[in-house]
Amino acid sequence: MIDVKVSMKVTNEPLKRTPVVLKLDADGSETAPVLTDRAGLARFDLPPTSGKVLVSGVERFDGRLDGEIPIELWSITQSERDSKGLPGEFPSGSNAYPSMTTRSIQVGDRAILTDSEGYLVDPSDWSEDFARALAAYDGLELNAEHWEIIRFLRASYAKHGTQAMVRDMIAHFRKVWGSEKGSNRYLHRLFPRGGPQKQGNRLAGLLRTKGEH
C-alpha cells in the first residue's frame, strides 16, 4: 500500500479532494487519479516501487514509493518551482504591468524588485532578509511582535489564498496578546505606514489587498 498525504506547510491542515497520480518508473505508466480524503490521504493499492508523485498535475516527489509519503505545500496554488515548500516560496511569477513604476531593494547581493510602494513584483522573491531590508528602508526596526504578525499574515495567506482581514488579525492577537495589544490602534502603532494590512503585507511579501490602488 502506498499512501500520499497532502497538507499545508504552515498549518498542517489536510488538503481534501485533491487529485494525486503516481507515475511509475518501471514502465512509465500513470495510475488513475485518486482524490485525497478528509485526512488528506490518497491511497494506492500497489507494492513498493519507485516513481513520481503528481499533485494536481504537478510533480511533488521523485523517489521510493513505499508507505506514507508526505507532501507539504505553502498554498494550494503553489507552483512547481516551489515544490520543496521552503520559506518564502509562495506562488511565483511577475505581477508587473506596463505602466508600473518600480524600485529595487538591495538584499545581500541581489536587487529585489518592488513597485513604488514596496510590494514585491514577484512574491517568490520574499525572504526574511527582504523583510528586514524593506523595514530598514521604511525606518522601521523589526521586533518579535512585528515578526509574529508577519508570520501570521503569511500563514493566513498560505491557508486561505488571500490576505487576512484586519478584524481577523485583531481577533487573533487579542487572544494571544490581550485586549490592549490586540487592538487596531496597537497594530497600527507597530506598522505606522499603512497599518498591518498595508505595511504588514508589504513586509510579508504579499500583494495589495483587493481594492487598494
Tab-separated table of C-alpha atoms in Angstrom:
chain	number	residue	atom	x	y	z
A	1	MET	CA	0.000	0.000	0.000
A	2	ILE	CA	1.259	3.471	-0.923
A	3	ASP	CA	-0.273	6.454	0.885
A	4	VAL	CA	0.273	10.051	-0.179
A	5	LYS	CA	-0.611	12.620	2.484
A	6	VAL	CA	-1.102	16.176	1.225
A	7	SER	CA	-1.204	19.045	3.717
A	8	MET	CA	-0.494	22.747	4.154
A	9	LYS	CA	3.076	23.542	5.189
A	10	VAL	CA	2.302	26.134	7.866
A	11	THR	CA	-0.947	24.874	9.393
A	12	ASN	CA	-0.631	21.115	8.728
A	13	GLU	CA	-4.231	21.265	7.520
A	14	PRO	CA	-5.018	18.341	5.177
A	15	LEU	CA	-5.920	19.174	1.592
A	16	LYS	CA	-9.141	17.361	0.728
A	17	ARG	CA	-10.422	16.282	-2.696
A	18	THR	CA	-7.048	16.939	-4.304
A	19	PRO	CA	-6.118	14.684	-7.266
A	20	VAL	CA	-2.983	12.585	-6.821
A	21	VAL	CA	-1.333	10.465	-9.523
A	22	LEU	CA	1.631	8.097	-9.317
A	23	LYS	CA	3.961	7.872	-12.303
A	24	LEU	CA	5.859	4.584	-12.139
A	25	ASP	CA	9.486	4.383	-13.226
A	26	ALA	CA	9.240	0.712	-14.218
A	27	ASP	CA	7.165	1.280	-17.341
A	28	GLY	CA	6.392	4.998	-17.334
A	29	SER	CA	2.706	4.351	-16.712
A	30	GLU	CA	0.482	6.559	-14.580
A	31	THR	CA	-2.206	5.496	-12.155
A	32	ALA	CA	-5.721	6.831	-12.361
A	33	PRO	CA	-6.146	9.996	-10.261
A	34	VAL	CA	-7.127	9.408	-6.644
A	35	LEU	CA	-8.740	12.232	-4.661
A	36	THR	CA	-7.441	12.830	-1.158
A	37	ASP	CA	-9.874	12.091	1.659
A	38	ARG	CA	-10.727	14.193	4.708
A	39	ALA	CA	-7.352	13.379	6.226
A	40	GLY	CA	-5.563	14.483	3.056
A	41	LEU	CA	-4.704	10.877	2.142
A	42	ALA	CA	-4.703	9.331	-1.318
A	43	ARG	CA	-4.272	5.546	-1.144
A	44	PHE	CA	-2.925	3.283	-3.854
A	45	ASP	CA	-3.126	-0.500	-3.610
A	46	LEU	CA	0.324	-1.066	-5.084
A	47	PRO	CA	3.514	-2.761	-3.878
A	48	PRO	CA	6.558	-0.595	-3.088
A	49	THR	CA	8.220	0.766	-6.198
A	50	SER	CA	9.983	3.868	-7.472
A	51	GLY	CA	8.433	6.769	-9.292
A	52	LYS	CA	6.955	10.219	-9.019
A	53	VAL	CA	4.004	11.756	-7.184
A	54	LEU	CA	1.922	14.322	-9.057
A	55	VAL	CA	-0.471	16.506	-7.070
A	56	SER	CA	-2.993	18.426	-9.172
A	57	GLY	CA	-0.828	17.612	-12.192
A	58	VAL	CA	2.406	18.983	-10.692
A	59	GLU	CA	5.338	16.759	-9.713
A	60	ARG	CA	5.905	16.948	-5.947
A	61	PHE	CA	8.023	13.871	-5.195
A	62	ASP	CA	10.508	11.669	-7.035
A	63	GLY	CA	11.917	8.575	-5.371
A	64	ARG	CA	10.946	5.435	-3.490
A	65	LEU	CA	7.181	4.947	-3.265
A	66	ASP	CA	6.598	2.992	-0.088
A	67	GLY	CA	4.364	3.516	2.941
A	68	GLU	CA	3.234	7.089	3.643
A	69	ILE	CA	4.705	9.889	1.543
A	70	PRO	CA	4.123	13.382	2.998
A	71	ILE	CA	3.621	16.272	0.576
A	72	GLU	CA	3.564	19.731	2.170
A	73	LEU	CA	2.540	22.836	0.231
A	74	TRP	CA	2.695	26.513	1.120
A	75	SER	CA	-0.505	27.160	-0.797
A	76	ILE	CA	-2.994	25.345	-2.972
A	77	THR	CA	-1.704	27.281	-5.987
A	78	GLN	CA	1.979	26.726	-5.202
A	79	SER	CA	3.988	26.448	-8.392
A	80	GLU	CA	6.198	23.528	-9.388
A	81	ARG	CA	9.221	25.743	-8.781
A	82	ASP	CA	8.146	25.925	-5.139
A	83	SER	CA	7.604	22.200	-4.602
A	84	LYS	CA	10.105	21.938	-1.744
A	85	GLY	CA	7.976	24.250	0.367
A	86	LEU	CA	10.839	26.435	1.545
A	87	PRO	CA	10.011	29.657	3.430
A	88	GLY	CA	9.027	32.425	1.076
A	89	GLU	CA	8.186	30.133	-1.814
A	90	PHE	CA	4.647	31.297	-2.422
A	91	PRO	CA	3.155	31.200	-5.928
A	92	SER	CA	5.738	32.788	-8.177
A	93	GLY	CA	5.503	34.962	-11.257
A	94	SER	CA	5.782	38.630	-12.101
A	95	ASN	CA	2.907	40.943	-11.224
A	96	ALA	CA	4.354	43.773	-13.297
A	97	TYR	CA	2.187	45.707	-15.731
A	98	PRO	CA	3.332	48.098	-18.495
A	99	SER	CA	2.927	51.377	-16.583
A	100	MET	CA	4.206	50.091	-13.229
A	101	THR	CA	6.788	52.269	-11.512
A	102	THR	CA	9.329	50.038	-9.813
A	103	ARG	CA	12.243	50.353	-7.436
A	104	SER	CA	14.757	47.864	-6.110
A	105	ILE	CA	15.658	46.842	-2.574
A	106	GLN	CA	19.162	45.514	-2.070
A	107	VAL	CA	19.105	42.191	-0.223
A	108	GLY	CA	22.584	40.748	0.099
A	109	ASP	CA	23.984	40.599	-3.423
A	110	ARG	CA	20.533	40.730	-5.058
A	111	ALA	CA	18.441	43.697	-6.127
A	112	ILE	CA	14.822	42.725	-5.396
A	113	LEU	CA	12.220	44.486	-7.499
A	114	THR	CA	9.153	46.080	-5.881
A	115	ASP	CA	6.539	48.532	-7.047
A	116	SER	CA	6.749	52.169	-5.967
A	117	GLU	CA	5.176	51.388	-2.566
A	118	GLY	CA	7.279	48.353	-1.735
A	119	TYR	CA	5.013	45.487	-2.807
A	120	LEU	CA	7.029	42.680	-4.355
A	121	VAL	CA	6.756	42.329	-8.110
A	122	ASP	CA	7.448	38.600	-7.746
A	123	PRO	CA	6.178	37.162	-4.414
A	124	SER	CA	8.666	34.285	-4.624
A	125	ASP	CA	11.462	36.829	-4.022
A	126	TRP	CA	10.383	37.129	-0.381
A	127	SER	CA	12.764	36.209	2.421
A	128	GLU	CA	13.254	37.316	5.998
A	129	ASP	CA	16.246	39.333	4.819
A	130	PHE	CA	13.977	41.112	2.334
A	131	ALA	CA	11.559	41.983	5.155
A	132	ARG	CA	14.434	43.400	7.212
A	133	ALA	CA	15.756	45.405	4.258
A	134	LEU	CA	12.328	46.839	3.403
A	135	ALA	CA	11.680	47.661	7.058
A	136	ALA	CA	15.011	49.497	7.246
A	137	TYR	CA	14.064	51.415	4.088
A	138	ASP	CA	10.843	52.434	5.883
A	139	GLY	CA	12.772	53.391	9.018
A	140	LEU	CA	11.271	50.508	10.984
A	141	GLU	CA	13.227	48.126	13.209
A	142	LEU	CA	11.506	44.758	13.373
A	143	ASN	CA	10.990	43.234	16.807
A	144	ALA	CA	9.421	39.968	17.964
A	145	GLU	CA	5.886	41.374	17.689
A	146	HIS	CA	6.448	42.509	14.102
A	147	TRP	CA	7.712	39.044	13.183
A	148	GLU	CA	4.751	37.370	14.857
A	149	ILE	CA	2.380	39.439	12.734
A	150	ILE	CA	4.397	38.891	9.548
A	151	ARG	CA	4.339	35.127	10.087
A	152	PHE	CA	0.624	35.245	10.877
A	153	LEU	CA	-0.018	37.108	7.614
A	154	ARG	CA	1.972	34.601	5.584
A	155	ALA	CA	0.376	31.610	7.301
A	156	SER	CA	-3.093	33.071	6.751
A	157	TYR	CA	-2.351	33.625	3.067
A	158	ALA	CA	-0.976	30.101	2.713
A	159	LYS	CA	-4.147	28.681	4.260
A	160	HIS	CA	-6.798	30.856	2.602
A	161	GLY	CA	-5.131	32.137	-0.564
A	162	THR	CA	-5.997	35.735	0.305
A	163	GLN	CA	-4.747	38.419	2.673
A	164	ALA	CA	-6.003	38.430	6.249
A	165	MET	CA	-8.677	40.971	7.142
A	166	VAL	CA	-7.839	43.474	9.893
A	167	ARG	CA	-10.696	42.172	12.031
A	168	ASP	CA	-9.216	38.666	11.826
A	169	MET	CA	-5.822	39.997	12.914
A	170	ILE	CA	-7.405	41.816	15.848
A	171	ALA	CA	-9.367	38.731	16.909
A	172	HIS	CA	-6.251	36.546	16.731
A	173	PHE	CA	-3.865	38.861	18.542
A	174	ARG	CA	-6.429	39.781	21.177
A	175	LYS	CA	-6.405	36.110	22.149
A	176	VAL	CA	-2.610	35.937	22.027
A	177	TRP	CA	-1.625	39.317	23.496
A	178	GLY	CA	-4.707	40.501	25.365
A	179	SER	CA	-7.110	43.351	24.648
A	180	GLU	CA	-4.621	46.220	24.991
A	181	LYS	CA	-2.142	44.980	22.393
A	182	GLY	CA	-4.670	43.033	20.351
A	183	SER	CA	-6.275	46.227	19.109
A	184	ASN	CA	-6.419	48.151	15.867
A	185	ARG	CA	-4.586	51.076	17.477
A	186	TYR	CA	-1.683	48.944	18.692
A	187	LEU	CA	-1.321	47.092	15.386
A	188	HIS	CA	-1.169	50.422	13.558
A	189	ARG	CA	1.420	51.642	16.059
A	190	LEU	CA	3.594	48.673	15.102
A	191	PHE	CA	3.106	49.374	11.392
A	192	PRO	CA	2.793	53.178	11.153
A	193	ARG	CA	2.930	53.316	7.350
A	194	GLY	CA	-0.487	51.948	6.485
A	195	GLY	CA	-1.086	49.523	9.323
A	196	PRO	CA	-0.727	45.736	9.224
A	197	GLN	CA	-2.904	45.325	6.138
A	198	LYS	CA	-0.658	47.568	4.030
A	199	GLN	CA	2.799	47.848	5.570
A	200	GLY	CA	2.431	44.426	7.173
A	201	ASN	CA	1.503	42.811	3.870
A	202	ARG	CA	4.393	44.538	2.109
A	203	LEU	CA	6.853	43.225	4.687
A	204	ALA	CA	5.261	39.765	4.464
A	205	GLY	CA	5.774	39.735	0.694
A	206	LEU	CA	2.060	39.692	-0.091
A	207	LEU	CA	0.197	41.609	-2.760
A	208	ARG	CA	-2.042	44.614	-2.364
A	209	THR	CA	-5.392	43.876	-0.807
A	210	LYS	CA	-8.376	43.921	-3.128
A	211	GLY	CA	-9.478	47.440	-3.976
A	212	GLU	CA	-6.195	49.067	-2.930
A	213	HIS	CA	-4.651	51.353	-5.553
